[in-house]
Coordinates of C-alpha atoms in Angstrom, one line a residue:
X16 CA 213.0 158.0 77.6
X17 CA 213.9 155.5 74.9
X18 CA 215.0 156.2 71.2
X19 CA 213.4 158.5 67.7
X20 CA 210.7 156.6 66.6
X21 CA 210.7 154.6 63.3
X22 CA 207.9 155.5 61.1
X23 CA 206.5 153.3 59.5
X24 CA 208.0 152.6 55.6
X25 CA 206.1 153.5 52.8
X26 CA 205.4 150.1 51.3
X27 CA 203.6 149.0 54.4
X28 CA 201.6 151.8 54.1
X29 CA 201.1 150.3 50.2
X30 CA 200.3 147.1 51.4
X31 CA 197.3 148.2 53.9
X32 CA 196.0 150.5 51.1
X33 CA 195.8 147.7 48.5
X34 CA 194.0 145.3 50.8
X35 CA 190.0 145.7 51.5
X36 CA 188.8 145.0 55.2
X37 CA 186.1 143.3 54.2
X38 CA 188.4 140.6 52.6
X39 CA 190.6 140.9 56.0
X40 CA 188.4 138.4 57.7
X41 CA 187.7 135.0 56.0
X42 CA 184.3 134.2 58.5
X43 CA 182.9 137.5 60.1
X44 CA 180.8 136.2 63.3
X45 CA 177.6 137.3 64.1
X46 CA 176.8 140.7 65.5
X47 CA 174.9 140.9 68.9
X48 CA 173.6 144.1 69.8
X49 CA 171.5 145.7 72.7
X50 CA 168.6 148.1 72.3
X51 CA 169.4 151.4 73.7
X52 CA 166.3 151.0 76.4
X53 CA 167.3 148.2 77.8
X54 CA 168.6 148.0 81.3
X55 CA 172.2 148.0 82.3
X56 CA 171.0 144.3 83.9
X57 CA 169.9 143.1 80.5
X58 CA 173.0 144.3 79.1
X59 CA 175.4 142.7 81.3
X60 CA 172.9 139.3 81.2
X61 CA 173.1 139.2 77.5
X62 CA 177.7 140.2 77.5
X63 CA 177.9 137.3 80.1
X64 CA 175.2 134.8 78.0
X65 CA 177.4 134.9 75.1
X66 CA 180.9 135.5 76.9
X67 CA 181.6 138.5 74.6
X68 CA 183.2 141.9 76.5
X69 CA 181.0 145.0 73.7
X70 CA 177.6 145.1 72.4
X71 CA 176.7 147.6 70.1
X72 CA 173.4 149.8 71.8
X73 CA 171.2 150.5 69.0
X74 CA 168.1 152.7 68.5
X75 CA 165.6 151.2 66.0
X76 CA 163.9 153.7 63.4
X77 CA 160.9 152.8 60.9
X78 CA 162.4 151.7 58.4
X79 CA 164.3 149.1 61.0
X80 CA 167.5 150.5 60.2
X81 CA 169.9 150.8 63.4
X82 CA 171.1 153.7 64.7
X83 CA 174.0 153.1 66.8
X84 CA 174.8 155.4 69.8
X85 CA 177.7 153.5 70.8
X86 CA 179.0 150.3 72.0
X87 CA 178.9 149.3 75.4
X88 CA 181.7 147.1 76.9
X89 CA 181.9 145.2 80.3
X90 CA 184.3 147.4 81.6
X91 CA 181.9 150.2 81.1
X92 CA 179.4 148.5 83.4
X93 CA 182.5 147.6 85.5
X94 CA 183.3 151.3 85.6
X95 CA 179.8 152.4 86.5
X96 CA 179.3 150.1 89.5
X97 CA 183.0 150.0 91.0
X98 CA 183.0 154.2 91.8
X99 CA 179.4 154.3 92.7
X100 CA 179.2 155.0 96.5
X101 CA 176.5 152.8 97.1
X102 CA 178.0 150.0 95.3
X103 CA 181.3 149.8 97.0
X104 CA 179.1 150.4 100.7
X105 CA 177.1 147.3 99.3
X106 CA 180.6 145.2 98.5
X107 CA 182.4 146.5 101.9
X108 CA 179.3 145.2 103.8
X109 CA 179.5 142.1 102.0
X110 CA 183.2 141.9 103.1
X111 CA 182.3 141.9 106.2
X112 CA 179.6 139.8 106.6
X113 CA 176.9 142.4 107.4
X114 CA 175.1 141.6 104.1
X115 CA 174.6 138.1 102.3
X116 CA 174.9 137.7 98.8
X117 CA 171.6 137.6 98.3
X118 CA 170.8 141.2 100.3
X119 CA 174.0 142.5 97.7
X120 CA 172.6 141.5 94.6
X121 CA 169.6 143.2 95.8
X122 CA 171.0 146.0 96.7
X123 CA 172.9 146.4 93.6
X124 CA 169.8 145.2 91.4
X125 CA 168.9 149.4 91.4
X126 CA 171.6 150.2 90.4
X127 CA 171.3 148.2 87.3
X128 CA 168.3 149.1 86.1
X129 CA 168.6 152.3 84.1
X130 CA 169.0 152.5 80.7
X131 CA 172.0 151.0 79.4
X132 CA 172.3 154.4 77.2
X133 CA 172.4 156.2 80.5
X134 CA 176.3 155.1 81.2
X135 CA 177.6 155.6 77.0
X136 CA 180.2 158.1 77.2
X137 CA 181.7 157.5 80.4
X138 CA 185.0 155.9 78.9
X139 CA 185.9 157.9 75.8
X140 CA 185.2 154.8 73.2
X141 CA 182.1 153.6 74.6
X142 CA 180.2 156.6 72.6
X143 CA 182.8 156.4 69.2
X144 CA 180.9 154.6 66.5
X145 CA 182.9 154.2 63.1
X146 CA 181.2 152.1 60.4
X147 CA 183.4 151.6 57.6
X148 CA 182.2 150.1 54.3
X149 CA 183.5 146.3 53.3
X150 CA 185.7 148.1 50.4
X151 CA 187.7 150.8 52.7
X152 CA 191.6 150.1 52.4
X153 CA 192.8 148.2 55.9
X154 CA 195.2 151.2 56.4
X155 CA 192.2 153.3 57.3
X156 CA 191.1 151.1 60.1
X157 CA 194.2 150.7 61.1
X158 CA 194.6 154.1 61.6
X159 CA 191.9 154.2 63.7
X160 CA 193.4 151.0 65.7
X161 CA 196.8 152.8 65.9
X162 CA 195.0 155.3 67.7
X163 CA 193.9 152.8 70.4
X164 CA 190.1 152.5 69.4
X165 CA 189.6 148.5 69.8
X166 CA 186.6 147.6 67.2
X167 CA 184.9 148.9 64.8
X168 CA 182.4 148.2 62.9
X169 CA 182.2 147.3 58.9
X170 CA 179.0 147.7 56.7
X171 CA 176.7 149.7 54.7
X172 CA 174.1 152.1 56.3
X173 CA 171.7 149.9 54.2
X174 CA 172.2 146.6 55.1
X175 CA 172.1 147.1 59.0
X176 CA 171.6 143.2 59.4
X177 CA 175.1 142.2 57.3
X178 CA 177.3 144.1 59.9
X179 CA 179.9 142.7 61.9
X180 CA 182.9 143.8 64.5
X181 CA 186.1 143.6 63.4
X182 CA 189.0 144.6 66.1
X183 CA 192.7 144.6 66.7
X184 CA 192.9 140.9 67.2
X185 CA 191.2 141.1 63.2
X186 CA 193.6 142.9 62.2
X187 CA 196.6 141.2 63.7
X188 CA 195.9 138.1 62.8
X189 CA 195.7 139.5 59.2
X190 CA 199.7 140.8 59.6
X191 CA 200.7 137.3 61.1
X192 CA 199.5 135.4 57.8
X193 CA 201.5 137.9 55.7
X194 CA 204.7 138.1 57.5
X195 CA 206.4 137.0 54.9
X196 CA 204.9 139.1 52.4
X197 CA 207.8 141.1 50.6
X198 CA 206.2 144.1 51.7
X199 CA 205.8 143.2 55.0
X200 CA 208.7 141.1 56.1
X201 CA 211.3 144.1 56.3
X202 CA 209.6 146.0 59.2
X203 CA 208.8 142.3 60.8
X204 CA 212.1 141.4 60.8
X205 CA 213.0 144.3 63.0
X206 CA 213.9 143.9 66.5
X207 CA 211.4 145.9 69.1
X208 CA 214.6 147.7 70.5
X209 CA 215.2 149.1 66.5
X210 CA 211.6 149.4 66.3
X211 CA 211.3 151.9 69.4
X212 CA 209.3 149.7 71.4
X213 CA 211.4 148.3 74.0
X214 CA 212.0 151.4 76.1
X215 CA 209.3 150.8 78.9
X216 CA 208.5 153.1 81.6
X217 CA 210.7 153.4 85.0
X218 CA 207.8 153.0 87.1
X219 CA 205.5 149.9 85.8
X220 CA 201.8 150.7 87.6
X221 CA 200.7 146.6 88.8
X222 CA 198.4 145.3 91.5
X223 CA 199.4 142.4 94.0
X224 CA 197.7 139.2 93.6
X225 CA 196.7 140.2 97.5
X226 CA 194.4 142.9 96.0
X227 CA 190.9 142.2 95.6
X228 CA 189.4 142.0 92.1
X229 CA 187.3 145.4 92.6
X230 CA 190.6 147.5 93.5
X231 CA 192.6 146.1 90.8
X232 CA 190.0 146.9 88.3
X233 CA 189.9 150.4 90.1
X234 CA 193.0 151.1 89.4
X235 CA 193.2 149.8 85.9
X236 CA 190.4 151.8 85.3
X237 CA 191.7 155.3 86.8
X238 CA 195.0 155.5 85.3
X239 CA 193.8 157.4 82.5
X240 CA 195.3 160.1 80.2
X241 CA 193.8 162.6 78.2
X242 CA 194.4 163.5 74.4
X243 CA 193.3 165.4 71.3
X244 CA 190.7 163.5 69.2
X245 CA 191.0 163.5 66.1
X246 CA 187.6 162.0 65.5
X247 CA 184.7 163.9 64.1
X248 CA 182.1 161.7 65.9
X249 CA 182.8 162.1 69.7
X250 CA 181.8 165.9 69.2
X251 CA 184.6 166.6 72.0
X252 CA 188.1 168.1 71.4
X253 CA 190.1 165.4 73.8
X254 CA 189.4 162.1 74.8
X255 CA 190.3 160.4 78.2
X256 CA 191.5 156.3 77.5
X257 CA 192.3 154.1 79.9
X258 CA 194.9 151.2 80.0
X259 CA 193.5 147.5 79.4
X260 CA 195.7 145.4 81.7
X261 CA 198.1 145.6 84.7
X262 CA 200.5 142.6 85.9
X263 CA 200.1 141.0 89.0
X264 CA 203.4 141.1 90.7
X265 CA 204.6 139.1 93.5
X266 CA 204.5 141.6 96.6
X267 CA 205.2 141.4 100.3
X268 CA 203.0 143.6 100.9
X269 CA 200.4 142.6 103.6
X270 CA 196.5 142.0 103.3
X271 CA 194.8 145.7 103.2
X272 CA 191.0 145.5 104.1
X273 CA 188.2 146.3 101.5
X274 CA 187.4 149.9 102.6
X275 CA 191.6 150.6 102.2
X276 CA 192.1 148.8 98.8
X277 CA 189.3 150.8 97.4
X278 CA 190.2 153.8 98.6
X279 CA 194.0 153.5 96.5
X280 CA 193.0 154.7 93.5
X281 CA 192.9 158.1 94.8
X282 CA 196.3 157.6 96.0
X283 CA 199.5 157.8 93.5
X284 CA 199.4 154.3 92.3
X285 CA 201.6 151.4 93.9
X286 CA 204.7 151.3 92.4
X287 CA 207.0 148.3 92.0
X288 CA 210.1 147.6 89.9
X289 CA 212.4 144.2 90.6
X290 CA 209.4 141.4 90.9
X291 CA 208.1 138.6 89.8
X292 CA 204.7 138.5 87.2
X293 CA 202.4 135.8 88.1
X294 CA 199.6 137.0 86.0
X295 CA 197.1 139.6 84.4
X296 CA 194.3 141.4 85.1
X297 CA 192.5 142.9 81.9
X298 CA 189.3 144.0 80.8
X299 CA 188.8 140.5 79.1
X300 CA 188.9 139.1 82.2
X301 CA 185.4 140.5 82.6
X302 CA 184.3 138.1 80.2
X303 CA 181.4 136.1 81.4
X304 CA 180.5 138.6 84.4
X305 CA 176.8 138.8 85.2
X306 CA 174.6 139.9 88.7
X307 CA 174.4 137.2 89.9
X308 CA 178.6 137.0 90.6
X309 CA 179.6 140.7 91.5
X310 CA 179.9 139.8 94.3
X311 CA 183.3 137.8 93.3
X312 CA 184.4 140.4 93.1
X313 CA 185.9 140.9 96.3
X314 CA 188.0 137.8 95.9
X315 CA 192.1 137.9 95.5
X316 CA 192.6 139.5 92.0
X317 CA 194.5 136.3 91.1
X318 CA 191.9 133.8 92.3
X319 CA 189.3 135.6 90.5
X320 CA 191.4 136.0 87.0
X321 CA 192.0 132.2 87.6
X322 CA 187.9 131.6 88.4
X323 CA 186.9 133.7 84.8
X324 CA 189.4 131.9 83.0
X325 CA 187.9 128.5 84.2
X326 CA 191.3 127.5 85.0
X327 CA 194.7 127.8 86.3
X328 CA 196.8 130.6 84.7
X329 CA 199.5 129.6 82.5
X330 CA 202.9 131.3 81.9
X331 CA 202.7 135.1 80.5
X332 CA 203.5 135.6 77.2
X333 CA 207.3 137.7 77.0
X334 CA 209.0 138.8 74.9
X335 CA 212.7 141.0 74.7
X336 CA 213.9 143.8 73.2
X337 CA 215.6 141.3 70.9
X338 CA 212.5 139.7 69.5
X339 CA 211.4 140.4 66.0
X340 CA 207.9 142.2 65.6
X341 CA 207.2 139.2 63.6
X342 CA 207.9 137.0 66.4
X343 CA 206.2 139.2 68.6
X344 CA 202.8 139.3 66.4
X345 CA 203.2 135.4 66.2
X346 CA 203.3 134.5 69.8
X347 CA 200.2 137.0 70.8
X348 CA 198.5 135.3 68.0
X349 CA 199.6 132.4 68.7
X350 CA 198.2 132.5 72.2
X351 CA 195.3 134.3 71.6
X352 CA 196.2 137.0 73.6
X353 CA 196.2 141.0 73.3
X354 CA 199.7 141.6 74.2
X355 CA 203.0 140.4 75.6
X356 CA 205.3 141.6 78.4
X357 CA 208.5 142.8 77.7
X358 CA 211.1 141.5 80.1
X359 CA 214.5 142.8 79.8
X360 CA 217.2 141.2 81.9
X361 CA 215.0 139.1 83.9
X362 CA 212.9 141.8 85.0
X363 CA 209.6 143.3 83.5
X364 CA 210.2 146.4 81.9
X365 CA 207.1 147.1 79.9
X366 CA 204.2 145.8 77.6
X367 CA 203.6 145.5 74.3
X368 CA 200.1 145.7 73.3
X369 CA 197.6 145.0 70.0
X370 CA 197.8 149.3 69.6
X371 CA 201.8 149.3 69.5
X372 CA 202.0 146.9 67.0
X373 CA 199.3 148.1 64.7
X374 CA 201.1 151.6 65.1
X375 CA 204.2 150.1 63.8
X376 CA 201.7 149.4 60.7
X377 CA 200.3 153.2 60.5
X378 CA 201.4 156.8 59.6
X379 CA 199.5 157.1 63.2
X380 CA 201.2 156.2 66.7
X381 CA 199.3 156.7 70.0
X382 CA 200.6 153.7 71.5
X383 CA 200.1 152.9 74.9
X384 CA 204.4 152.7 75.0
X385 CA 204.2 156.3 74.1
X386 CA 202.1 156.9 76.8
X387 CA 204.0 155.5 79.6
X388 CA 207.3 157.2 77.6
X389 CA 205.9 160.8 78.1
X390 CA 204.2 159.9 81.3
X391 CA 205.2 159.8 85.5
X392 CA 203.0 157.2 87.1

């Protein structure tokens, strides 16, 4: 499907070698972490205190230097939970009345007290650590970024206590003040049709805003693919990524119960092609979940997006083939979003996310367009 590729030209490649990452962020913010004994409760209290999605899970030595293992994201806690037997028993009782909220969340309350270090390594990034030191060229984490790792982490091994994240949005938000940039503007003025990033899958994997929360987020979760790593620290030759966000189409489709929308994610995944997108659901809409409303869970996918968000959900963010990169970078910027939906003659015909654009920016492409190009869903 679709068109060759455009690599990226060299004097982008100039541009991101001449800049430092550690001047690619005028006020780093403060870096929370979680000790690698802490419980999975602790961790999810501390990810919804703060309304951040990723906590880095240290391991303290003597000399009170961290050790990171990995970093821990609500959707890994998500992930743990939602294909747990017991769990989903505990959440299809709840559906139907034959536990209260307060017998779930102490059912649950078990399950979420292991160590948060016990779960690390069930999603392929949750157990990849890079640090990169302040003076490293921005090319090389956007390498990794190209690859679809989401954060990083920049520092020296001896000053644990000046790190700080910096992620895709980082480094977007770097390319949209530099657009016009002499080495920068030719590739943003290109269309995302001459770019290669228009040509969307035939089949576009969504949820209905009928599904509950917990089956949407199953089925974000298990469509997964599997590639070679090319990173020394995961000690494994592939890695299994998952995609961050589905639309919520308009569907006819009638109400399923809990135990049947759970059970779709062993199914070939719902396919729909001519209809409307009312909304999102994303890992960053896990973004303030704690115990004490899992249970929310069961709601409509759409009423719970809207309940996270604290509000009604606006119009998506589109673009079209048409657009301009630059356009493109400015609007998910703009919004404060991590991608925009790419609607091409009134229908939706595919996604552009934070990893397609920063591939545009790299001698690396594994974007998630190159994915659903080689891919059947």
């Amino acid at each position: 499907i679709g068109r060759e590729e455009v690599p990226p030209p060299a004097e982008m490649s100039s541009f991101l070698d001449a800049v430092r990452v550690g001047d690619a962020v005028t006020a780093p913010s403060e870096l929370r972490t979680i000790g690698a004994q802490e419980t999975i409760e602790a961790t999810l209290r501390k990810l919804g205190k703060h309304k951040i999605l990723s906590l880095p899970v240290v391991a303290k030595g003597a000399a009170s230097a961290h050790k990171y293992l990995g970093i821990i994201s609500a959707a890994d806690i998500l992930l743990h939970l939602l294909f747990n037997e017991q769990f989903v028993s505990a959440l299809e009782e709840l559906e139907t009345e034959e536990l209260s909220i307060k017998d779930f969340n102490h059912d649950v309350e078990s399950l979420l007290q292991a160590p948060v270090k016990s779960i690390i390594g069930q999603r392929s990034e949750s157990k990849l650590v890079f640090l990169i030191r302040p003076e490293a060229p921005l090319s090389k984490v956007v390498g990794h970024f190209a690859q679809g790792v989401h954060r990083v982490l920049i520092g020296t091994n001896d000053k644990p206590k000046q790190h700080w994240l910096f992620t895709q949005s980082d480094a977007v938000r770097y390319l949209r003040r530099h657009l016009t940039h002499e080495l920068v503007a030719p590739t943003a003025r290109l269309t995302l049709e001459e770019l290669g990033l228009a040509a969307g899958p035939k089949n576009m994997v969504s949820v209905s805003p009928k599904d509950s929360a917990a089956a949407a987020f199953q089925k974000l979760m298990s469509t997964r693919w599997t590639r070679k790593s090319n990173f020394d620290s995961t000690g494994d030759e592939k890695c299994v990524w998952d995609l961050s966000a589905l639309p919520i189409l308009d569907s006819k489709s009638h109400v399923v119960n809990m135990r049947r929308s759970l059970a779709r994610h062993t199914k070939r995944p719902h396919i729909s092609k001519y209809m409307r997108q009312i909304g999102t659901i994303s890992q960053s809409d896990l973004r303030g979940i704690k115990t004490e409303n899992l249970h929310e869970l069961l709601l409509p996918v759409f009423t719970f997006c809207e309940k996270r968000a604290g509000k009604k959900i606006s119009v998506q963010v589109t673009v079209t083939p048409e657009t301009t990169l630059g356009e493109a970078i400015c609007k998910v910027v703009d919004a404060r979003v991590h991608r925009a939906w790419i609607v091409d003659g009134g229908r939706l015909a595919g996604v552009l996310s934070l990893t397609d654009i920063l591939s545009r920016f790299s001698t690396v492409d594994f974007s998630y367009l190159s994915y659903y190009q080689r891919s059947r869903l």
